[in-house]
Amino acid sequence: MSAQAAVTTGIRHMLESVARRWRDHRDAVASLREIDRMDPAMAGEIAAEAGLTVADLKEVISHGAGANRLMQRMMDAYGVDVRELAEDGLLRDVSVLCSRCQSRGRCAEELEAGTARENAHLFCPNAETFESFGLAAS
């Protein structure tokens, strides 16, 4: 790849990342507004389905823009069934940890490289949980 092509690819990657972050932010704001306009009982039911309180759901949405996609991809890498986490009451904890994670960049890089499962123990606060619920535990 020529130097010019590498620069062009780098710029395109950066612009796609900015656009993705903007969409995540826009979607989070829209979701928070929707929850605020919703009947409190309905908001409580929706949150409860995910094993969360309404306050926790709002926190996950506001701080976790994009984290839900990374969380799902990481669970897929481990072969984790989200229903099992919900049944065991762990989905809330996993979601909150992912939303607060400071290693989202590394997570995305490892997932893209296909090395997330091998290296998650180095950066992922949910690695131990995913390992115990993943295919390896079967």
Short mmCIF file of N, CA, C and O in Angstrom, two decimals:
data_model
loop_
_atom_site.label_atom_id
_atom_site.label_comp_id
_atom_site.label_asym_id
_atom_site.label_seq_id
_atom_site.Cartn_x
_atom_site.Cartn_y
_atom_site.Cartn_z
N MET A 1 0.85 -1.17 0.00
CA MET A 1 0.00 0.00 0.00
C MET A 1 0.89 1.23 0.00
O MET A 1 1.84 1.34 0.77
N SER A 2 0.57 2.18 -0.87
CA SER A 2 1.36 3.40 -0.96
C SER A 2 1.12 4.27 0.27
O SER A 2 0.13 4.10 1.00
N ALA A 3 2.01 5.22 0.49
CA ALA A 3 1.88 6.12 1.63
C ALA A 3 0.58 6.92 1.52
O ALA A 3 -0.12 7.14 2.52
N GLN A 4 0.25 7.38 0.31
CA GLN A 4 -0.98 8.15 0.10
C GLN A 4 -2.21 7.31 0.42
O GLN A 4 -3.14 7.76 1.06
N ALA A 5 -2.20 6.05 -0.02
CA ALA A 5 -3.33 5.15 0.25
C ALA A 5 -3.46 4.90 1.75
O ALA A 5 -4.57 4.83 2.28
N ALA A 6 -2.32 4.77 2.44
CA ALA A 6 -2.35 4.55 3.89
C ALA A 6 -2.94 5.76 4.61
O ALA A 6 -3.74 5.61 5.54
N VAL A 7 -2.57 6.96 4.17
CA VAL A 7 -3.11 8.18 4.78
C VAL A 7 -4.61 8.26 4.52
O VAL A 7 -5.40 8.55 5.43
N THR A 8 -5.00 7.99 3.29
CA THR A 8 -6.43 8.02 2.94
C THR A 8 -7.21 7.02 3.76
O THR A 8 -8.28 7.32 4.29
N THR A 9 -6.68 5.82 3.92
CA THR A 9 -7.33 4.79 4.72
C THR A 9 -7.42 5.23 6.17
O THR A 9 -8.46 5.06 6.82
N GLY A 10 -6.37 5.82 6.69
CA GLY A 10 -6.36 6.30 8.07
C GLY A 10 -7.39 7.39 8.29
O GLY A 10 -8.10 7.39 9.30
N ILE A 11 -7.48 8.31 7.36
CA ILE A 11 -8.46 9.39 7.48
C ILE A 11 -9.86 8.83 7.40
O ILE A 11 -10.74 9.22 8.17
N ARG A 12 -10.10 7.92 6.48
CA ARG A 12 -11.43 7.31 6.35
C ARG A 12 -11.80 6.58 7.64
O ARG A 12 -12.91 6.71 8.14
N HIS A 13 -10.85 5.84 8.22
CA HIS A 13 -11.10 5.12 9.47
C HIS A 13 -11.44 6.09 10.60
O HIS A 13 -12.37 5.86 11.37
N MET A 14 -10.71 7.21 10.66
CA MET A 14 -10.95 8.21 11.70
C MET A 14 -12.34 8.83 11.52
O MET A 14 -13.09 8.98 12.49
N LEU A 15 -12.70 9.18 10.31
CA LEU A 15 -14.01 9.78 10.06
C LEU A 15 -15.14 8.80 10.36
O LEU A 15 -16.17 9.19 10.92
N GLU A 16 -14.95 7.53 10.03
CA GLU A 16 -15.96 6.52 10.35
C GLU A 16 -16.11 6.39 11.86
O GLU A 16 -17.21 6.24 12.37
N SER A 17 -15.01 6.46 12.59
CA SER A 17 -15.05 6.37 14.05
C SER A 17 -15.79 7.56 14.64
O SER A 17 -16.62 7.40 15.55
N VAL A 18 -15.51 8.76 14.16
CA VAL A 18 -16.20 9.96 14.64
C VAL A 18 -17.69 9.86 14.34
O VAL A 18 -18.53 10.15 15.20
N ALA A 19 -18.03 9.42 13.14
CA ALA A 19 -19.44 9.28 12.76
C ALA A 19 -20.14 8.25 13.64
O ALA A 19 -21.27 8.46 14.08
N ARG A 20 -19.47 7.14 13.92
CA ARG A 20 -20.05 6.09 14.78
C ARG A 20 -20.28 6.63 16.19
O ARG A 20 -21.32 6.41 16.79
N ARG A 21 -19.31 7.37 16.70
CA ARG A 21 -19.47 7.95 18.05
C ARG A 21 -20.61 8.96 18.08
O ARG A 21 -21.36 9.03 19.05
N TRP A 22 -20.73 9.77 17.02
CA TRP A 22 -21.82 10.74 16.96
C TRP A 22 -23.16 10.01 16.93
O TRP A 22 -24.09 10.36 17.64
N ARG A 23 -23.29 8.96 16.12
CA ARG A 23 -24.54 8.18 16.06
C ARG A 23 -24.84 7.57 17.42
O ARG A 23 -25.99 7.57 17.87
N ASP A 24 -23.82 7.04 18.08
CA ASP A 24 -24.02 6.46 19.41
C ASP A 24 -24.54 7.51 20.39
O ASP A 24 -25.47 7.26 21.15
N HIS A 25 -23.93 8.69 20.35
CA HIS A 25 -24.36 9.77 21.24
C HIS A 25 -25.79 10.19 20.92
O HIS A 25 -26.63 10.33 21.83
N ARG A 26 -26.08 10.39 19.66
CA ARG A 26 -27.42 10.79 19.23
C ARG A 26 -28.46 9.74 19.65
O ARG A 26 -29.52 10.08 20.17
N ASP A 27 -28.13 8.47 19.46
CA ASP A 27 -29.05 7.40 19.85
C ASP A 27 -29.26 7.36 21.36
O ASP A 27 -30.37 7.12 21.84
N ALA A 28 -28.18 7.59 22.12
CA ALA A 28 -28.29 7.59 23.59
C ALA A 28 -29.19 8.72 24.05
O ALA A 28 -30.06 8.52 24.91
N VAL A 29 -29.02 9.90 23.49
CA VAL A 29 -29.84 11.05 23.88
C VAL A 29 -31.31 10.76 23.54
O VAL A 29 -32.21 11.01 24.35
N ALA A 30 -31.56 10.22 22.35
CA ALA A 30 -32.93 9.90 21.95
C ALA A 30 -33.54 8.85 22.89
O ALA A 30 -34.71 8.96 23.28
N SER A 31 -32.76 7.85 23.27
CA SER A 31 -33.26 6.81 24.18
C SER A 31 -33.57 7.36 25.55
O SER A 31 -34.59 7.01 26.16
N LEU A 32 -32.71 8.23 26.06
CA LEU A 32 -32.97 8.85 27.37
C LEU A 32 -34.23 9.70 27.34
O LEU A 32 -35.02 9.67 28.27
N ARG A 33 -34.41 10.45 26.26
CA ARG A 33 -35.62 11.27 26.14
C ARG A 33 -36.86 10.38 26.07
O ARG A 33 -37.90 10.71 26.67
N GLU A 34 -36.75 9.28 25.35
CA GLU A 34 -37.88 8.37 25.24
C GLU A 34 -38.25 7.79 26.60
O GLU A 34 -39.43 7.71 26.96
N ILE A 35 -37.27 7.39 27.38
CA ILE A 35 -37.53 6.86 28.71
C ILE A 35 -38.16 7.93 29.60
O ILE A 35 -39.11 7.65 30.34
N ASP A 36 -37.67 9.16 29.50
CA ASP A 36 -38.22 10.24 30.32
C ASP A 36 -39.67 10.56 29.97
O ASP A 36 -40.45 10.95 30.83
N ARG A 37 -40.05 10.39 28.71
CA ARG A 37 -41.44 10.66 28.29
C ARG A 37 -42.37 9.48 28.56
O ARG A 37 -43.58 9.61 28.52
N MET A 38 -41.81 8.35 28.84
CA MET A 38 -42.57 7.12 29.02
C MET A 38 -43.29 7.08 30.37
O MET A 38 -42.83 7.69 31.34
N ASP A 39 -44.37 6.34 30.40
CA ASP A 39 -45.05 6.08 31.67
C ASP A 39 -44.04 5.40 32.60
O ASP A 39 -43.36 4.45 32.18
N PRO A 40 -43.90 5.87 33.84
CA PRO A 40 -42.90 5.29 34.75
C PRO A 40 -43.04 3.77 34.94
O PRO A 40 -42.03 3.07 35.05
N ALA A 41 -44.26 3.27 34.94
CA ALA A 41 -44.45 1.82 35.10
C ALA A 41 -43.89 1.07 33.89
O ALA A 41 -43.26 0.02 34.04
N MET A 42 -44.12 1.62 32.70
CA MET A 42 -43.60 0.99 31.48
C MET A 42 -42.08 1.02 31.47
O MET A 42 -41.43 0.04 31.13
N ALA A 43 -41.50 2.16 31.85
CA ALA A 43 -40.04 2.27 31.92
C ALA A 43 -39.49 1.25 32.90
O ALA A 43 -38.47 0.60 32.64
N GLY A 44 -40.18 1.07 34.03
CA GLY A 44 -39.76 0.08 35.02
C GLY A 44 -39.80 -1.33 34.47
O GLY A 44 -38.91 -2.14 34.73
N GLU A 45 -40.82 -1.65 33.70
CA GLU A 45 -40.94 -2.99 33.10
C GLU A 45 -39.82 -3.23 32.10
O GLU A 45 -39.22 -4.32 32.08
N ILE A 46 -39.54 -2.24 31.27
CA ILE A 46 -38.47 -2.38 30.28
C ILE A 46 -37.13 -2.58 30.98
O ILE A 46 -36.34 -3.45 30.61
N ALA A 47 -36.87 -1.78 31.99
CA ALA A 47 -35.62 -1.91 32.74
C ALA A 47 -35.54 -3.27 33.41
O ALA A 47 -34.49 -3.93 33.39
N ALA A 48 -36.65 -3.70 34.00
CA ALA A 48 -36.68 -4.98 34.72
C ALA A 48 -36.39 -6.15 33.78
O ALA A 48 -35.76 -7.13 34.18
N GLU A 49 -36.84 -6.05 32.53
CA GLU A 49 -36.57 -7.12 31.56
C GLU A 49 -35.07 -7.32 31.36
O GLU A 49 -34.61 -8.42 31.05
N ALA A 50 -34.31 -6.24 31.52
CA ALA A 50 -32.85 -6.33 31.40
C ALA A 50 -32.19 -6.54 32.75
O ALA A 50 -30.96 -6.54 32.85
N GLY A 51 -32.99 -6.71 33.80
CA GLY A 51 -32.43 -6.90 35.14
C GLY A 51 -31.90 -5.62 35.74
O GLY A 51 -31.00 -5.65 36.58
N LEU A 52 -32.43 -4.47 35.32
CA LEU A 52 -31.94 -3.18 35.77
C LEU A 52 -33.05 -2.38 36.43
O LEU A 52 -34.23 -2.62 36.18
N THR A 53 -32.67 -1.41 37.22
CA THR A 53 -33.62 -0.40 37.67
C THR A 53 -33.66 0.65 36.56
O THR A 53 -32.78 0.69 35.68
N VAL A 54 -34.63 1.55 36.62
CA VAL A 54 -34.70 2.62 35.62
C VAL A 54 -33.45 3.50 35.71
O VAL A 54 -32.87 3.88 34.68
N ALA A 55 -33.00 3.78 36.91
CA ALA A 55 -31.79 4.60 37.09
C ALA A 55 -30.58 3.91 36.47
O ALA A 55 -29.76 4.55 35.80
N ASP A 56 -30.45 2.60 36.70
CA ASP A 56 -29.33 1.85 36.12
C ASP A 56 -29.42 1.84 34.59
O ASP A 56 -28.41 1.98 33.90
N LEU A 57 -30.64 1.67 34.08
CA LEU A 57 -30.83 1.66 32.63
C LEU A 57 -30.40 2.99 32.03
O LEU A 57 -29.69 3.04 31.02
N LYS A 58 -30.78 4.08 32.68
CA LYS A 58 -30.38 5.40 32.19
C LYS A 58 -28.86 5.57 32.24
O LYS A 58 -28.26 6.16 31.33
N GLU A 59 -28.25 5.06 33.29
CA GLU A 59 -26.79 5.15 33.39
C GLU A 59 -26.12 4.36 32.29
O GLU A 59 -25.17 4.82 31.66
N VAL A 60 -26.60 3.16 32.06
CA VAL A 60 -26.03 2.32 31.00
C VAL A 60 -26.16 3.03 29.65
O VAL A 60 -25.22 3.07 28.85
N ILE A 61 -27.32 3.61 29.41
CA ILE A 61 -27.55 4.31 28.14
C ILE A 61 -26.65 5.53 28.02
O ILE A 61 -26.00 5.73 26.99
N SER A 62 -26.59 6.34 29.06
CA SER A 62 -25.84 7.59 28.96
C SER A 62 -24.33 7.40 28.94
O SER A 62 -23.63 8.09 28.22
N HIS A 63 -23.82 6.46 29.71
CA HIS A 63 -22.37 6.27 29.77
C HIS A 63 -21.90 5.17 28.83
O HIS A 63 -20.71 5.04 28.58
N GLY A 64 -22.82 4.39 28.35
CA GLY A 64 -22.42 3.22 27.59
C GLY A 64 -22.65 3.31 26.10
O GLY A 64 -22.83 2.29 25.45
N ALA A 65 -22.65 4.52 25.56
CA ALA A 65 -22.87 4.67 24.12
C ALA A 65 -21.89 3.77 23.35
O ALA A 65 -20.69 3.91 23.47
N GLY A 66 -22.43 2.83 22.63
CA GLY A 66 -21.61 1.89 21.86
C GLY A 66 -21.17 0.68 22.64
O GLY A 66 -20.78 -0.33 22.06
N ALA A 67 -21.22 0.76 23.96
CA ALA A 67 -20.77 -0.37 24.77
C ALA A 67 -21.65 -1.59 24.58
O ALA A 67 -21.17 -2.72 24.65
N ASN A 68 -22.93 -1.38 24.31
CA ASN A 68 -23.83 -2.51 24.13
C ASN A 68 -23.42 -3.36 22.94
O ASN A 68 -23.48 -4.59 23.00
N ARG A 69 -22.96 -2.72 21.85
CA ARG A 69 -22.50 -3.50 20.69
C ARG A 69 -21.23 -4.27 21.03
O ARG A 69 -21.09 -5.44 20.65
N LEU A 70 -20.31 -3.61 21.73
CA LEU A 70 -19.08 -4.30 22.12
C LEU A 70 -19.38 -5.45 23.07
O LEU A 70 -18.80 -6.53 22.94
N MET A 71 -20.30 -5.21 24.01
CA MET A 71 -20.66 -6.26 24.96
C MET A 71 -21.23 -7.47 24.22
O MET A 71 -20.84 -8.61 24.48
N GLN A 72 -22.12 -7.23 23.26
CA GLN A 72 -22.71 -8.33 22.51
C GLN A 72 -21.65 -9.06 21.68
O GLN A 72 -21.63 -10.28 21.64
N ARG A 73 -20.76 -8.32 21.08
CA ARG A 73 -19.69 -8.95 20.29
C ARG A 73 -18.76 -9.78 21.19
O ARG A 73 -18.33 -10.86 20.80
N MET A 74 -18.47 -9.27 22.39
CA MET A 74 -17.62 -10.02 23.31
C MET A 74 -18.33 -11.28 23.78
O MET A 74 -17.73 -12.36 23.85
N MET A 75 -19.63 -11.17 24.07
CA MET A 75 -20.39 -12.37 24.47
C MET A 75 -20.40 -13.38 23.32
O MET A 75 -20.28 -14.58 23.55
N ASP A 76 -20.52 -12.90 22.10
CA ASP A 76 -20.48 -13.79 20.94
C ASP A 76 -19.12 -14.48 20.83
O ASP A 76 -19.04 -15.67 20.52
N ALA A 77 -18.05 -13.72 21.10
CA ALA A 77 -16.70 -14.30 21.04
C ALA A 77 -16.55 -15.44 22.05
O ALA A 77 -15.85 -16.42 21.79
N TYR A 78 -17.22 -15.32 23.16
CA TYR A 78 -17.17 -16.36 24.20
C TYR A 78 -18.26 -17.40 24.04
O TYR A 78 -18.24 -18.42 24.73
N GLY A 79 -19.23 -17.14 23.19
CA GLY A 79 -20.36 -18.05 23.05
C GLY A 79 -21.32 -17.96 24.22
O GLY A 79 -21.96 -18.94 24.60
N VAL A 80 -21.46 -16.77 24.80
CA VAL A 80 -22.33 -16.56 25.95
C VAL A 80 -23.75 -16.30 25.46
O VAL A 80 -23.97 -15.50 24.55
N ASP A 81 -24.71 -16.96 26.08
CA ASP A 81 -26.12 -16.75 25.79
C ASP A 81 -26.63 -15.69 26.76
O ASP A 81 -26.63 -15.90 27.98
N VAL A 82 -27.07 -14.56 26.23
CA VAL A 82 -27.53 -13.45 27.07
C VAL A 82 -28.67 -13.88 27.98
O VAL A 82 -28.80 -13.39 29.11
N ARG A 83 -29.47 -14.84 27.55
CA ARG A 83 -30.58 -15.31 28.39
C ARG A 83 -30.07 -15.98 29.66
O ARG A 83 -30.67 -15.85 30.73
N GLU A 84 -28.95 -16.68 29.57
CA GLU A 84 -28.38 -17.31 30.77
C GLU A 84 -27.93 -16.25 31.77
O GLU A 84 -28.13 -16.42 32.98
N LEU A 85 -27.30 -15.20 31.27
CA LEU A 85 -26.87 -14.12 32.17
C LEU A 85 -28.08 -13.48 32.84
O LEU A 85 -28.05 -13.17 34.04
N ALA A 86 -29.14 -13.27 32.07
CA ALA A 86 -30.35 -12.65 32.62
C ALA A 86 -30.98 -13.57 33.66
O ALA A 86 -31.39 -13.11 34.74
N GLU A 87 -31.05 -14.86 33.37
CA GLU A 87 -31.65 -15.82 34.30
C GLU A 87 -30.87 -15.89 35.61
O GLU A 87 -31.44 -16.08 36.68
N ASP A 88 -29.55 -15.74 35.52
CA ASP A 88 -28.72 -15.79 36.72
C ASP A 88 -28.61 -14.42 37.41
O ASP A 88 -27.88 -14.28 38.39
N GLY A 89 -29.30 -13.44 36.87
CA GLY A 89 -29.28 -12.11 37.48
C GLY A 89 -27.99 -11.35 37.26
O GLY A 89 -27.70 -10.39 37.99
N LEU A 90 -27.19 -11.74 36.27
CA LEU A 90 -25.90 -11.09 36.05
C LEU A 90 -25.90 -10.09 34.90
O LEU A 90 -24.95 -9.34 34.75
N LEU A 91 -26.96 -10.07 34.10
CA LEU A 91 -26.98 -9.18 32.95
C LEU A 91 -26.83 -7.73 33.37
O LEU A 91 -26.11 -6.96 32.74
N ARG A 92 -27.47 -7.35 34.47
CA ARG A 92 -27.37 -5.98 34.96
C ARG A 92 -25.92 -5.63 35.28
O ARG A 92 -25.40 -4.61 34.83
N ASP A 93 -25.26 -6.48 36.04
CA ASP A 93 -23.87 -6.21 36.43
C ASP A 93 -22.95 -6.13 35.22
O ASP A 93 -22.09 -5.25 35.14
N VAL A 94 -23.13 -7.06 34.30
CA VAL A 94 -22.30 -7.08 33.09
C VAL A 94 -22.53 -5.81 32.28
O VAL A 94 -21.58 -5.16 31.83
N SER A 95 -23.79 -5.42 32.11
CA SER A 95 -24.13 -4.22 31.34
C SER A 95 -23.55 -2.96 31.97
O SER A 95 -22.99 -2.11 31.28
N VAL A 96 -23.67 -2.86 33.28
CA VAL A 96 -23.15 -1.69 33.97
C VAL A 96 -21.63 -1.63 33.86
O VAL A 96 -21.05 -0.57 33.57
N LEU A 97 -20.96 -2.76 34.05
CA LEU A 97 -19.50 -2.77 33.91
C LEU A 97 -19.07 -2.38 32.51
O LEU A 97 -18.12 -1.62 32.33
N CYS A 98 -19.76 -2.91 31.49
CA CYS A 98 -19.41 -2.55 30.11
C CYS A 98 -19.65 -1.07 29.86
O CYS A 98 -18.85 -0.42 29.18
N SER A 99 -20.74 -0.53 30.40
CA SER A 99 -21.03 0.88 30.15
C SER A 99 -20.00 1.80 30.80
O SER A 99 -19.76 2.90 30.33
N ARG A 100 -19.38 1.34 31.88
CA ARG A 100 -18.38 2.14 32.60
C ARG A 100 -16.95 1.83 32.17
O ARG A 100 -16.01 2.45 32.66
N CYS A 101 -16.78 0.90 31.28
CA CYS A 101 -15.45 0.41 30.90
C CYS A 101 -14.60 1.51 30.27
O CYS A 101 -15.07 2.28 29.44
N GLN A 102 -13.35 1.55 30.67
CA GLN A 102 -12.39 2.52 30.14
C GLN A 102 -11.55 1.93 29.01
O GLN A 102 -10.66 2.59 28.49
N SER A 103 -11.84 0.68 28.65
CA SER A 103 -11.02 -0.01 27.63
C SER A 103 -11.80 -0.32 26.36
O SER A 103 -11.49 -1.27 25.67
N ARG A 104 -12.77 0.50 26.03
CA ARG A 104 -13.58 0.23 24.84
C ARG A 104 -12.77 0.22 23.56
O ARG A 104 -13.01 -0.58 22.67
N GLY A 105 -11.79 1.11 23.47
CA GLY A 105 -10.93 1.14 22.28
C GLY A 105 -10.18 -0.17 22.12
O GLY A 105 -10.15 -0.75 21.02
N ARG A 106 -9.60 -0.63 23.20
CA ARG A 106 -8.86 -1.91 23.14
C ARG A 106 -9.81 -3.05 22.84
O ARG A 106 -9.50 -3.95 22.07
N CYS A 107 -10.99 -3.01 23.45
CA CYS A 107 -11.99 -4.05 23.22
C CYS A 107 -12.33 -4.13 21.74
O CYS A 107 -12.32 -5.20 21.14
N ALA A 108 -12.62 -2.98 21.14
CA ALA A 108 -12.97 -2.94 19.71
C ALA A 108 -11.82 -3.46 18.86
O ALA A 108 -12.04 -4.23 17.91
N GLU A 109 -10.59 -3.08 19.19
CA GLU A 109 -9.42 -3.53 18.43
C GLU A 109 -9.25 -5.04 18.53
O GLU A 109 -8.99 -5.72 17.53
N GLU A 110 -9.37 -5.57 19.73
CA GLU A 110 -9.21 -7.02 19.93
C GLU A 110 -10.33 -7.79 19.24
O GLU A 110 -10.09 -8.85 18.65
N LEU A 111 -11.55 -7.27 19.31
CA LEU A 111 -12.66 -7.93 18.63
C LEU A 111 -12.44 -7.93 17.13
O LEU A 111 -12.66 -8.94 16.46
N GLU A 112 -11.98 -6.81 16.60
CA GLU A 112 -11.72 -6.69 15.16
C GLU A 112 -10.61 -7.65 14.73
O GLU A 112 -10.69 -8.26 13.67
N ALA A 113 -9.61 -7.79 15.57
CA ALA A 113 -8.48 -8.67 15.25
C ALA A 113 -8.79 -10.15 15.49
O ALA A 113 -8.01 -11.02 15.09
N GLY A 114 -9.90 -10.43 16.17
CA GLY A 114 -10.24 -11.82 16.48
C GLY A 114 -9.48 -12.37 17.67
O GLY A 114 -9.41 -13.59 17.85
N THR A 115 -8.91 -11.50 18.48
CA THR A 115 -8.10 -11.92 19.62
C THR A 115 -8.73 -11.56 20.97
O THR A 115 -8.08 -11.67 22.01
N ALA A 116 -9.97 -11.11 20.93
CA ALA A 116 -10.62 -10.62 22.15
C ALA A 116 -10.70 -11.69 23.23
O ALA A 116 -10.37 -11.44 24.39
N ARG A 117 -11.12 -12.88 22.86
CA ARG A 117 -11.27 -13.92 23.87
C ARG A 117 -9.94 -14.29 24.51
O ARG A 117 -9.85 -14.50 25.71
N GLU A 118 -8.90 -14.34 23.72
CA GLU A 118 -7.58 -14.72 24.24
C GLU A 118 -7.00 -13.64 25.17
O GLU A 118 -6.27 -13.96 26.10
N ASN A 119 -7.30 -12.37 24.89
CA ASN A 119 -6.68 -11.28 25.62
C ASN A 119 -7.60 -10.53 26.57
O ASN A 119 -7.16 -9.61 27.25
N ALA A 120 -8.86 -10.89 26.61
CA ALA A 120 -9.84 -10.15 27.42
C ALA A 120 -9.43 -10.05 28.89
O ALA A 120 -9.67 -9.02 29.53
N HIS A 121 -8.79 -11.08 29.40
CA HIS A 121 -8.39 -11.05 30.82
C HIS A 121 -7.44 -9.89 31.13
O HIS A 121 -7.30 -9.49 32.27
N LEU A 122 -6.84 -9.30 30.09
CA LEU A 122 -5.93 -8.18 30.28
C LEU A 122 -6.64 -6.82 30.37
O LEU A 122 -6.04 -5.85 30.83
N PHE A 123 -7.89 -6.75 29.91
CA PHE A 123 -8.56 -5.45 29.87
C PHE A 123 -10.05 -5.46 30.18
O PHE A 123 -10.61 -4.42 30.51
N CYS A 124 -10.70 -6.60 30.09
CA CYS A 124 -12.15 -6.64 30.20
C CYS A 124 -12.61 -6.94 31.63
O CYS A 124 -12.27 -7.99 32.18
N PRO A 125 -13.41 -6.06 32.23
CA PRO A 125 -13.88 -6.31 33.59
C PRO A 125 -14.87 -7.48 33.67
O PRO A 125 -15.14 -7.97 34.76
N ASN A 126 -15.37 -7.93 32.53
CA ASN A 126 -16.33 -9.04 32.50
C ASN A 126 -15.73 -10.35 31.99
O ASN A 126 -16.45 -11.33 31.83
N ALA A 127 -14.44 -10.37 31.77
CA ALA A 127 -13.81 -11.56 31.17
C ALA A 127 -14.09 -12.82 31.98
O ALA A 127 -14.41 -13.87 31.41
N GLU A 128 -13.97 -12.74 33.28
CA GLU A 128 -14.19 -13.92 34.12
C GLU A 128 -15.63 -14.43 34.01
O GLU A 128 -15.87 -15.64 33.91
N THR A 129 -16.57 -13.51 34.01
CA THR A 129 -17.98 -13.89 33.88
C THR A 129 -18.23 -14.51 32.51
O THR A 129 -18.87 -15.56 32.41
N PHE A 130 -17.72 -13.88 31.46
CA PHE A 130 -17.91 -14.42 30.12
C PHE A 130 -17.29 -15.80 29.99
O PHE A 130 -17.84 -16.69 29.36
N GLU A 131 -16.13 -15.97 30.60
CA GLU A 131 -15.46 -17.29 30.55
C GLU A 131 -16.31 -18.35 31.24
O GLU A 131 -16.46 -19.46 30.74
N SER A 132 -16.87 -18.00 32.37
CA SER A 132 -17.64 -19.00 33.12
C SER A 132 -18.97 -19.34 32.44
O SER A 132 -19.49 -20.42 32.62
N PHE A 133 -19.52 -18.41 31.64
CA PHE A 133 -20.78 -18.66 30.95
C PHE A 133 -20.59 -19.05 29.50
O PHE A 133 -21.56 -19.36 28.82
N GLY A 134 -19.38 -19.00 29.01
CA GLY A 134 -19.12 -19.26 27.60
C GLY A 134 -19.11 -20.72 27.24
O GLY A 134 -19.32 -21.60 28.08
N LEU A 135 -18.85 -20.97 25.98
CA LEU A 135 -18.84 -22.35 25.46
C LEU A 135 -17.82 -23.23 26.16
O LEU A 135 -18.05 -24.41 26.30
N ALA A 136 -16.72 -22.62 26.60
CA ALA A 136 -15.68 -23.40 27.28
C ALA A 136 -16.22 -24.00 28.58
O ALA A 136 -15.73 -25.03 29.05
N ALA A 137 -17.21 -23.36 29.16
CA ALA A 137 -17.79 -23.86 30.42
C ALA A 137 -18.75 -25.00 30.19
O ALA A 137 -19.13 -25.69 31.12
N SER A 138 -19.16 -25.18 28.93
CA SER A 138 -20.14 -26.24 28.61
C SER A 138 -19.54 -27.61 28.68
O SER A 138 -18.42 -27.85 28.48
#
